[in-house]
Amino acid sequence: MGSGCIKVTKYFLFLFNLLFFILGAVILGFGIWILADRSSFISVLQSSDNMKIGAYVFIGVGTMTMIVGFLGCVGAINEVRCLLGMYFTVLLLILVAQVTAGVLVYFHADEVKKEMSTIVENLIETYDPDNYEQKSVQDAWDYIQSEVKCCGWSSYLNWTANIILRNRTFTSYPCSCGTGELPDIKKEDLRTGFCVPNGTVINDPSDWPVFQKGCMEKVQKWLEDNLGIILGTCIGVAVIELLGMMLSICLCRHVHSEDYSKVPKY
């Protein structure tokens, strides 16, 4: 291979690794978002062990991807065979880890859905406006019900299992499920807690002025859409990994002498 081809391969590898570094930062960001989010349905699922494991996997893979991208850039520009070899090996390990994680996610999808249902149903059952320890999670669920215009998980009847509502003799319902305007709450404010309609005595769920349909289908679609973005990013990273591995091997084969003086000193 001529020196011109080696130079082109070297700079192509540098560009691939720069993009690789950026995509690693995106994956790292997804993992942090899953753990830190307080305003979407993800915050409701943060008690899930599978969700936490997934978040830590994204953080680990993202961090490793950024490190490998940096090593690849340095190895390509300075033509250091040991860095290129290390880059190829770690890249191969990351690719194997990504494929393994993808297979595990695929085969555990039903288990995740069941766990998600259990978490939401437990949240509804123990929902208490005076429980300030769970306020952020409860507010997130209220926001979902209000914005998506749904009530409960499979249906609004899930709320009949709520401990507070079950013990009330007069009609009460979750405010975030309400279909009409509430005089005490501004339109732009978040609806939380329980509301009591005028002119009702017996607590009959059929009298609740709430959305009848549950949130399960819409929430699962929202998760699938966001998971599609994450998986799309991972597939893009995998393609870049394969190209990077091919280019690194090609460049490594034609770097005949090792010159460690080219490695930058810090």
PDB file of C-alpha atoms in Angstrom:
ATOM      1  CA  MET A   1       0.000   0.000   0.000  1.00  0.00           C
ATOM      2  CA  GLY A   2       1.388   3.414  -0.963  1.00  0.00           C
ATOM      3  CA  SER A   3       2.040   6.203   1.503  1.00  0.00           C
ATOM      4  CA  GLY A   4      -0.898   8.157   0.039  1.00  0.00           C
ATOM      5  CA  CYS A   5      -3.343   5.313   0.789  1.00  0.00           C
ATOM      6  CA  ILE A   6      -1.946   4.941   4.302  1.00  0.00           C
ATOM      7  CA  LYS A   7      -2.441   8.669   4.892  1.00  0.00           C
ATOM      8  CA  VAL A   8      -6.052   8.499   3.630  1.00  0.00           C
ATOM      9  CA  THR A   9      -6.731   5.433   5.822  1.00  0.00           C
ATOM     10  CA  LYS A  10      -5.183   7.205   8.801  1.00  0.00           C
ATOM     11  CA  TYR A  11      -7.390  10.304   8.495  1.00  0.00           C
ATOM     12  CA  PHE A  12     -10.507   8.252   7.743  1.00  0.00           C
ATOM     13  CA  LEU A  13      -9.839   6.293  10.939  1.00  0.00           C
ATOM     14  CA  PHE A  14      -9.394   9.560  12.838  1.00  0.00           C
ATOM     15  CA  LEU A  15     -12.773  10.874  11.569  1.00  0.00           C
ATOM     16  CA  PHE A  16     -14.506   7.591  12.405  1.00  0.00           C
ATOM     17  CA  ASN A  17     -13.127   7.729  15.924  1.00  0.00           C
ATOM     18  CA  LEU A  18     -14.153  11.339  16.367  1.00  0.00           C
ATOM     19  CA  LEU A  19     -17.719  10.351  15.450  1.00  0.00           C
ATOM     20  CA  PHE A  20     -17.326   7.274  17.653  1.00  0.00           C
ATOM     21  CA  PHE A  21     -16.359   9.527  20.578  1.00  0.00           C
ATOM     22  CA  ILE A  22     -19.456  11.717  20.025  1.00  0.00           C
ATOM     23  CA  LEU A  23     -21.816   8.720  19.825  1.00  0.00           C
ATOM     24  CA  GLY A  24     -20.234   7.357  23.015  1.00  0.00           C
ATOM     25  CA  ALA A  25     -21.113  10.639  24.718  1.00  0.00           C
ATOM     26  CA  VAL A  26     -24.721  10.253  23.470  1.00  0.00           C
ATOM     27  CA  ILE A  27     -24.966   6.707  24.914  1.00  0.00           C
ATOM     28  CA  LEU A  28     -23.462   7.942  28.191  1.00  0.00           C
ATOM     29  CA  GLY A  29     -26.066  10.729  28.200  1.00  0.00           C
ATOM     30  CA  PHE A  30     -28.900   8.189  27.772  1.00  0.00           C
ATOM     31  CA  GLY A  31     -27.668   6.245  30.810  1.00  0.00           C
ATOM     32  CA  ILE A  32     -27.432   9.372  32.985  1.00  0.00           C
ATOM     33  CA  TRP A  33     -30.873  10.507  31.781  1.00  0.00           C
ATOM     34  CA  ILE A  34     -32.454   7.185  32.848  1.00  0.00           C
ATOM     35  CA  LEU A  35     -31.019   7.575  36.372  1.00  0.00           C
ATOM     36  CA  ALA A  36     -31.515  11.330  36.782  1.00  0.00           C
ATOM     37  CA  ASP A  37     -34.816  12.071  34.989  1.00  0.00           C
ATOM     38  CA  ARG A  38     -37.544  13.426  37.275  1.00  0.00           C
ATOM     39  CA  SER A  39     -40.177  14.670  34.820  1.00  0.00           C
ATOM     40  CA  SER A  40     -41.144  11.730  32.579  1.00  0.00           C
ATOM     41  CA  PHE A  41     -42.292   8.114  32.879  1.00  0.00           C
ATOM     42  CA  ILE A  42     -38.658   7.021  33.294  1.00  0.00           C
ATOM     43  CA  SER A  43     -38.708   8.453  36.838  1.00  0.00           C
ATOM     44  CA  VAL A  44     -41.593   6.087  37.682  1.00  0.00           C
ATOM     45  CA  LEU A  45     -39.494   3.082  36.572  1.00  0.00           C
ATOM     46  CA  GLN A  46     -36.306   4.065  38.413  1.00  0.00           C
ATOM     47  CA  SER A  47     -37.092   1.547  41.164  1.00  0.00           C
ATOM     48  CA  SER A  48     -36.847  -1.240  38.573  1.00  0.00           C
ATOM     49  CA  ASP A  49     -33.677  -3.343  38.884  1.00  0.00           C
ATOM     50  CA  ASN A  50     -33.720  -4.028  35.133  1.00  0.00           C
ATOM     51  CA  MET A  51     -33.948  -0.295  34.407  1.00  0.00           C
ATOM     52  CA  LYS A  52     -31.034   0.470  36.734  1.00  0.00           C
ATOM     53  CA  ILE A  53     -28.919  -2.315  35.224  1.00  0.00           C
ATOM     54  CA  GLY A  54     -29.735  -0.998  31.731  1.00  0.00           C
ATOM     55  CA  ALA A  55     -28.752   2.533  32.767  1.00  0.00           C
ATOM     56  CA  TYR A  56     -25.408   1.374  34.190  1.00  0.00           C
ATOM     57  CA  VAL A  57     -24.752  -0.671  31.036  1.00  0.00           C
ATOM     58  CA  PHE A  58     -25.344   2.450  28.905  1.00  0.00           C
ATOM     59  CA  ILE A  59     -23.060   4.510  31.163  1.00  0.00           C
ATOM     60  CA  GLY A  60     -20.339   1.836  31.058  1.00  0.00           C
ATOM     61  CA  VAL A  61     -20.544   1.300  27.292  1.00  0.00           C
ATOM     62  CA  GLY A  62     -20.704   5.051  26.646  1.00  0.00           C
ATOM     63  CA  THR A  63     -17.653   5.730  28.819  1.00  0.00           C
ATOM     64  CA  MET A  64     -15.655   2.903  27.243  1.00  0.00           C
ATOM     65  CA  THR A  65     -16.693   4.063  23.775  1.00  0.00           C
ATOM     66  CA  MET A  66     -15.414   7.576  24.476  1.00  0.00           C
ATOM     67  CA  ILE A  67     -12.097   6.236  25.847  1.00  0.00           C
ATOM     68  CA  VAL A  68     -11.661   3.912  22.870  1.00  0.00           C
ATOM     69  CA  GLY A  69     -12.542   6.724  20.468  1.00  0.00           C
ATOM     70  CA  PHE A  70      -9.813   8.863  22.055  1.00  0.00           C
ATOM     71  CA  LEU A  71      -7.244   6.037  21.869  1.00  0.00           C
ATOM     72  CA  GLY A  72      -8.189   5.416  18.241  1.00  0.00           C
ATOM     73  CA  CYS A  73      -7.682   9.082  17.367  1.00  0.00           C
ATOM     74  CA  VAL A  74      -4.256   9.177  19.029  1.00  0.00           C
ATOM     75  CA  GLY A  75      -3.202   5.831  17.553  1.00  0.00           C
ATOM     76  CA  ALA A  76      -4.327   6.769  14.032  1.00  0.00           C
ATOM     77  CA  ILE A  77      -2.745  10.221  13.903  1.00  0.00           C
ATOM     78  CA  ASN A  78       0.550   9.099  15.483  1.00  0.00           C
ATOM     79  CA  GLU A  79       0.610   5.641  13.811  1.00  0.00           C
ATOM     80  CA  VAL A  80       1.314   3.820  17.082  1.00  0.00           C
ATOM     81  CA  ARG A  81       0.854   0.069  16.527  1.00  0.00           C
ATOM     82  CA  CYS A  82       0.364  -0.795  20.211  1.00  0.00           C
ATOM     83  CA  LEU A  83      -2.499   1.735  20.536  1.00  0.00           C
ATOM     84  CA  LEU A  84      -4.057   0.516  17.275  1.00  0.00           C
ATOM     85  CA  GLY A  85      -3.858  -3.089  18.496  1.00  0.00           C
ATOM     86  CA  MET A  86      -5.326  -2.153  21.874  1.00  0.00           C
ATOM     87  CA  TYR A  87      -8.003  -0.144  20.091  1.00  0.00           C
ATOM     88  CA  PHE A  88      -9.003  -3.142  17.940  1.00  0.00           C
ATOM     89  CA  THR A  89      -9.148  -5.519  20.944  1.00  0.00           C
ATOM     90  CA  VAL A  90     -11.258  -3.242  23.149  1.00  0.00           C
ATOM     91  CA  LEU A  91     -13.495  -2.388  20.190  1.00  0.00           C
ATOM     92  CA  LEU A  92     -14.124  -6.086  19.632  1.00  0.00           C
ATOM     93  CA  LEU A  93     -15.017  -6.550  23.319  1.00  0.00           C
ATOM     94  CA  ILE A  94     -17.443  -3.599  23.235  1.00  0.00           C
ATOM     95  CA  LEU A  95     -19.084  -4.977  20.085  1.00  0.00           C
ATOM     96  CA  VAL A  96     -19.540  -8.399  21.742  1.00  0.00           C
ATOM     97  CA  ALA A  97     -20.979  -6.698  24.862  1.00  0.00           C
ATOM     98  CA  GLN A  98     -23.432  -4.681  22.742  1.00  0.00           C
ATOM     99  CA  VAL A  99     -24.646  -7.770  20.872  1.00  0.00           C
ATOM    100  CA  THR A 100     -25.030  -9.662  24.179  1.00  0.00           C
ATOM    101  CA  ALA A 101     -26.982  -6.764  25.735  1.00  0.00           C
ATOM    102  CA  GLY A 102     -29.242  -6.562  22.673  1.00  0.00           C
ATOM    103  CA  VAL A 103     -30.005 -10.298  22.865  1.00  0.00           C
ATOM    104  CA  LEU A 104     -30.756 -10.041  26.609  1.00  0.00           C
ATOM    105  CA  VAL A 105     -33.094  -7.071  26.065  1.00  0.00           C
ATOM    106  CA  TYR A 106     -34.924  -8.947  23.306  1.00  0.00           C
ATOM    107  CA  PHE A 107     -35.467 -12.111  25.374  1.00  0.00           C
ATOM    108  CA  HIS A 108     -36.364 -10.233  28.580  1.00  0.00           C
ATOM    109  CA  ALA A 109     -38.857  -7.815  26.983  1.00  0.00           C
ATOM    110  CA  ASP A 110     -41.900  -9.598  28.475  1.00  0.00           C
ATOM    111  CA  GLU A 111     -40.283  -9.653  31.914  1.00  0.00           C
ATOM    112  CA  VAL A 112     -39.640  -5.893  31.704  1.00  0.00           C
ATOM    113  CA  LYS A 113     -43.292  -5.264  30.732  1.00  0.00           C
ATOM    114  CA  LYS A 114     -44.531  -7.313  33.695  1.00  0.00           C
ATOM    115  CA  GLU A 115     -42.198  -5.478  36.059  1.00  0.00           C
ATOM    116  CA  MET A 116     -43.360  -2.140  34.614  1.00  0.00           C
ATOM    117  CA  SER A 117     -47.014  -3.087  35.261  1.00  0.00           C
ATOM    118  CA  THR A 118     -46.195  -4.131  38.828  1.00  0.00           C
ATOM    119  CA  ILE A 119     -44.367  -0.850  39.553  1.00  0.00           C
ATOM    120  CA  VAL A 120     -47.183   1.348  38.206  1.00  0.00           C
ATOM    121  CA  GLU A 121     -49.946  -0.644  39.915  1.00  0.00           C
ATOM    122  CA  ASN A 122     -48.034  -0.452  43.207  1.00  0.00           C
ATOM    123  CA  LEU A 123     -47.585   3.305  42.732  1.00  0.00           C
ATOM    124  CA  ILE A 124     -51.334   3.740  42.169  1.00  0.00           C
ATOM    125  CA  GLU A 125     -52.202   1.559  45.169  1.00  0.00           C
ATOM    126  CA  THR A 126     -49.908   3.474  47.565  1.00  0.00           C
ATOM    127  CA  TYR A 127     -50.443   6.954  46.023  1.00  0.00           C
ATOM    128  CA  ASP A 128     -50.693   9.515  48.823  1.00  0.00           C
ATOM    129  CA  PRO A 129     -50.613  13.311  48.220  1.00  0.00           C
ATOM    130  CA  ASP A 130     -49.105  13.766  51.697  1.00  0.00           C
ATOM    131  CA  ASN A 131     -46.203  11.377  51.047  1.00  0.00           C
ATOM    132  CA  TYR A 132     -43.431  13.855  50.256  1.00  0.00           C
ATOM    133  CA  GLU A 133     -40.791  11.123  49.886  1.00  0.00           C
ATOM    134  CA  GLN A 134     -42.558   9.862  46.740  1.00  0.00           C
ATOM    135  CA  LYS A 135     -43.694  13.292  45.523  1.00  0.00           C
ATOM    136  CA  SER A 136     -41.427  13.457  42.445  1.00  0.00           C
ATOM    137  CA  VAL A 137     -42.533   9.988  41.249  1.00  0.00           C
ATOM    138  CA  GLN A 138     -46.199  10.703  41.968  1.00  0.00           C
ATOM    139  CA  ASP A 139     -45.999  14.075  40.203  1.00  0.00           C
ATOM    140  CA  ALA A 140     -44.463  12.372  37.166  1.00  0.00           C
ATOM    141  CA  TRP A 141     -47.369   9.911  37.025  1.00  0.00           C
ATOM    142  CA  ASP A 142     -49.903  12.741  37.483  1.00  0.00           C
ATOM    143  CA  TYR A 143     -48.247  14.603  34.624  1.00  0.00           C
ATOM    144  CA  ILE A 144     -48.483  11.520  32.373  1.00  0.00           C
ATOM    145  CA  GLN A 145     -52.174  10.973  33.120  1.00  0.00           C
ATOM    146  CA  SER A 146     -52.999  14.637  32.614  1.00  0.00           C
ATOM    147  CA  GLU A 147     -51.014  15.098  29.394  1.00  0.00           C
ATOM    148  CA  VAL A 148     -51.726  11.725  27.771  1.00  0.00           C
ATOM    149  CA  LYS A 149     -55.399  11.916  28.859  1.00  0.00           C
ATOM    150  CA  CYS A 150     -55.549   8.485  30.416  1.00  0.00           C
ATOM    151  CA  CYS A 151     -56.249   7.061  33.860  1.00  0.00           C
ATOM    152  CA  GLY A 152     -54.701   4.133  35.697  1.00  0.00           C
ATOM    153  CA  TRP A 153     -52.623   1.442  33.996  1.00  0.00           C
ATOM    154  CA  SER A 154     -55.000  -0.950  32.232  1.00  0.00           C
ATOM    155  CA  SER A 155     -58.054   1.236  33.010  1.00  0.00           C
ATOM    156  CA  TYR A 156     -59.281   3.881  35.453  1.00  0.00           C
ATOM    157  CA  LEU A 157     -60.541   1.049  37.711  1.00  0.00           C
ATOM    158  CA  ASN A 158     -56.917   0.470  38.822  1.00  0.00           C
ATOM    159  CA  TRP A 159     -57.470   3.455  41.105  1.00  0.00           C
ATOM    160  CA  THR A 160     -60.123   1.548  43.077  1.00  0.00           C
ATOM    161  CA  ALA A 161     -57.197  -0.347  44.647  1.00  0.00           C
ATOM    162  CA  ASN A 162     -55.792   2.883  46.106  1.00  0.00           C
ATOM    163  CA  ILE A 163     -55.767   2.656  49.916  1.00  0.00           C
ATOM    164  CA  ILE A 164     -57.057   6.219  50.473  1.00  0.00           C
ATOM    165  CA  LEU A 165     -59.843   6.097  47.872  1.00  0.00           C
ATOM    166  CA  ARG A 166     -60.923   2.644  49.029  1.00  0.00           C
ATOM    167  CA  ASN A 167     -61.510   3.902  52.576  1.00  0.00           C
ATOM    168  CA  ARG A 168     -63.504   6.978  51.586  1.00  0.00           C
ATOM    169  CA  THR A 169     -67.276   6.836  51.732  1.00  0.00           C
ATOM    170  CA  PHE A 170     -67.763   9.951  49.573  1.00  0.00           C
ATOM    171  CA  THR A 171     -66.837  10.226  45.888  1.00  0.00           C
ATOM    172  CA  SER A 172     -63.197  11.083  45.268  1.00  0.00           C
ATOM    173  CA  TYR A 173     -61.035  10.584  42.194  1.00  0.00           C
ATOM    174  CA  PRO A 174     -57.450  11.399  41.091  1.00  0.00           C
ATOM    175  CA  CYS A 175     -57.382  15.004  39.870  1.00  0.00           C
ATOM    176  CA  SER A 176     -54.900  14.225  37.072  1.00  0.00           C
ATOM    177  CA  CYS A 177     -57.497  11.883  35.516  1.00  0.00           C
ATOM    178  CA  GLY A 178     -60.267  14.496  35.458  1.00  0.00           C
ATOM    179  CA  THR A 179     -61.938  15.209  32.125  1.00  0.00           C
ATOM    180  CA  GLY A 180     -63.269  18.657  33.039  1.00  0.00           C
ATOM    181  CA  GLU A 181     -61.904  21.963  34.271  1.00  0.00           C
ATOM    182  CA  LEU A 182     -61.130  22.210  37.977  1.00  0.00           C
ATOM    183  CA  PRO A 183     -62.068  25.570  39.548  1.00  0.00           C
ATOM    184  CA  ASP A 184     -59.281  25.450  42.153  1.00  0.00           C
ATOM    185  CA  ILE A 185     -56.521  24.516  39.700  1.00  0.00           C
ATOM    186  CA  LYS A 186     -55.194  26.710  36.879  1.00  0.00           C
ATOM    187  CA  LYS A 187     -55.051  25.136  33.431  1.00  0.00           C
ATOM    188  CA  GLU A 188     -51.233  25.370  33.260  1.00  0.00           C
ATOM    189  CA  ASP A 189     -50.714  23.900  36.755  1.00  0.00           C
ATOM    190  CA  LEU A 190     -50.083  20.213  37.406  1.00  0.00           C
ATOM    191  CA  ARG A 191     -53.136  18.351  38.674  1.00  0.00           C
ATOM    192  CA  THR A 192     -52.226  16.306  41.754  1.00  0.00           C
ATOM    193  CA  GLY A 193     -53.975  14.654  44.672  1.00  0.00           C
ATOM    194  CA  PHE A 194     -57.644  13.704  44.885  1.00  0.00           C
ATOM    195  CA  CYS A 195     -60.658  15.773  43.877  1.00  0.00           C
ATOM    196  CA  VAL A 196     -64.187  15.711  45.251  1.00  0.00           C
ATOM    197  CA  PRO A 197     -66.978  16.546  42.754  1.00  0.00           C
ATOM    198  CA  ASN A 198     -70.006  18.562  43.835  1.00  0.00           C
ATOM    199  CA  GLY A 199     -73.297  16.886  44.597  1.00  0.00           C
ATOM    200  CA  THR A 200     -72.043  13.332  45.202  1.00  0.00           C
ATOM    201  CA  VAL A 201     -72.382  11.216  48.325  1.00  0.00           C
ATOM    202  CA  ILE A 202     -71.584   7.546  47.640  1.00  0.00           C
ATOM    203  CA  ASN A 203     -68.097   6.676  46.417  1.00  0.00           C
ATOM    204  CA  ASP A 204     -68.970   4.930  43.151  1.00  0.00           C
ATOM    205  CA  PRO A 205     -66.168   4.709  40.513  1.00  0.00           C
ATOM    206  CA  SER A 206     -68.773   4.779  37.733  1.00  0.00           C
ATOM    207  CA  ASP A 207     -69.551   8.370  38.793  1.00  0.00           C
ATOM    208  CA  TRP A 208     -65.937   9.541  38.494  1.00  0.00           C
ATOM    209  CA  PRO A 209     -65.551  12.268  35.807  1.00  0.00           C
ATOM    210  CA  VAL A 210     -62.282  10.750  34.558  1.00  0.00           C
ATOM    211  CA  PHE A 211     -60.733   9.316  31.407  1.00  0.00           C
ATOM    212  CA  GLN A 212     -61.835   5.704  31.047  1.00  0.00           C
ATOM    213  CA  LYS A 213     -58.860   4.347  29.117  1.00  0.00           C
ATOM    214  CA  GLY A 214     -55.676   3.263  30.878  1.00  0.00           C
ATOM    215  CA  CYS A 215     -52.194   4.582  30.121  1.00  0.00           C
ATOM    216  CA  MET A 216     -50.538   1.217  29.355  1.00  0.00           C
ATOM    217  CA  GLU A 217     -50.699   1.272  25.543  1.00  0.00           C
ATOM    218  CA  LYS A 218     -49.619   4.908  25.180  1.00  0.00           C
ATOM    219  CA  VAL A 219     -46.805   4.602  27.723  1.00  0.00           C
ATOM    220  CA  GLN A 220     -45.486   1.409  26.127  1.00  0.00           C
ATOM    221  CA  LYS A 221     -45.546   3.109  22.714  1.00  0.00           C
ATOM    222  CA  TRP A 222     -43.641   6.085  24.182  1.00  0.00           C
ATOM    223  CA  LEU A 223     -41.031   3.716  25.631  1.00  0.00           C
ATOM    224  CA  GLU A 224     -40.752   1.787  22.367  1.00  0.00           C
ATOM    225  CA  ASP A 225     -40.243   5.044  20.429  1.00  0.00           C
ATOM    226  CA  ASN A 226     -37.494   6.183  22.816  1.00  0.00           C
ATOM    227  CA  LEU A 227     -35.970   2.706  22.901  1.00  0.00           C
ATOM    228  CA  GLY A 228     -35.956   2.799  19.090  1.00  0.00           C
ATOM    229  CA  ILE A 229     -33.843   5.976  19.201  1.00  0.00           C
ATOM    230  CA  ILE A 230     -31.435   4.354  21.675  1.00  0.00           C
ATOM    231  CA  LEU A 231     -31.190   1.128  19.662  1.00  0.00           C
ATOM    232  CA  GLY A 232     -30.726   3.135  16.453  1.00  0.00           C
ATOM    233  CA  THR A 233     -27.809   4.969  18.073  1.00  0.00           C
ATOM    234  CA  CYS A 234     -26.323   1.637  19.226  1.00  0.00           C
ATOM    235  CA  ILE A 235     -26.636   0.176  15.722  1.00  0.00           C
ATOM    236  CA  GLY A 236     -24.910   3.268  14.315  1.00  0.00           C
ATOM    237  CA  VAL A 237     -22.111   2.817  16.852  1.00  0.00           C
ATOM    238  CA  ALA A 238     -21.809  -0.895  15.928  1.00  0.00           C
ATOM    239  CA  VAL A 239     -21.431  -0.042  12.211  1.00  0.00           C
ATOM    240  CA  ILE A 240     -18.742   2.518  13.045  1.00  0.00           C
ATOM    241  CA  GLU A 241     -17.052  -0.067  15.288  1.00  0.00           C
ATOM    242  CA  LEU A 242     -16.832  -2.566  12.425  1.00  0.00           C
ATOM    243  CA  LEU A 243     -15.454   0.056  10.042  1.00  0.00           C
ATOM    244  CA  GLY A 244     -13.025   1.240  12.711  1.00  0.00           C
ATOM    245  CA  MET A 245     -11.797  -2.314  13.311  1.00  0.00           C
ATOM    246  CA  MET A 246     -11.222  -2.850   9.577  1.00  0.00           C
ATOM    247  CA  LEU A 247      -9.358   0.447   9.192  1.00  0.00           C
ATOM    248  CA  SER A 248      -7.268  -0.097  12.336  1.00  0.00           C
ATOM    249  CA  ILE A 249      -6.148  -3.556  11.156  1.00  0.00           C
ATOM    250  CA  CYS A 250      -5.371  -2.164   7.709  1.00  0.00           C
ATOM    251  CA  LEU A 251      -3.320   0.694   9.172  1.00  0.00           C
ATOM    252  CA  CYS A 252      -1.649  -1.499  11.813  1.00  0.00           C
ATOM    253  CA  ARG A 253      -0.409  -3.938   9.152  1.00  0.00           C
ATOM    254  CA  HIS A 254       1.363  -1.138   7.287  1.00  0.00           C
ATOM    255  CA  VAL A 255       2.965   0.588  10.269  1.00  0.00           C
ATOM    256  CA  HIS A 256       6.319  -1.196  10.115  1.00  0.00           C
ATOM    257  CA  SER A 257       8.175   0.389  12.999  1.00  0.00           C
ATOM    258  CA  GLU A 258       7.072   1.431  16.460  1.00  0.00           C
ATOM    259  CA  ASP A 259       8.008   4.972  17.426  1.00  0.00           C
ATOM    260  CA  TYR A 260       6.824   5.811  20.935  1.00  0.00           C
ATOM    261  CA  SER A 261       8.217   9.325  20.633  1.00  0.00           C
ATOM    262  CA  LYS A 262       5.088  10.081  18.578  1.00  0.00           C
ATOM    263  CA  VAL A 263       2.810   9.444  21.543  1.00  0.00           C
ATOM    264  CA  PRO A 264       1.904  12.816  23.084  1.00  0.00           C
ATOM    265  CA  LYS A 265       3.273  13.416  26.586  1.00  0.00           C
ATOM    266  CA  TYR A 266       1.042  15.038  29.231  1.00  0.00           C
TER     267      TYR A 266
END
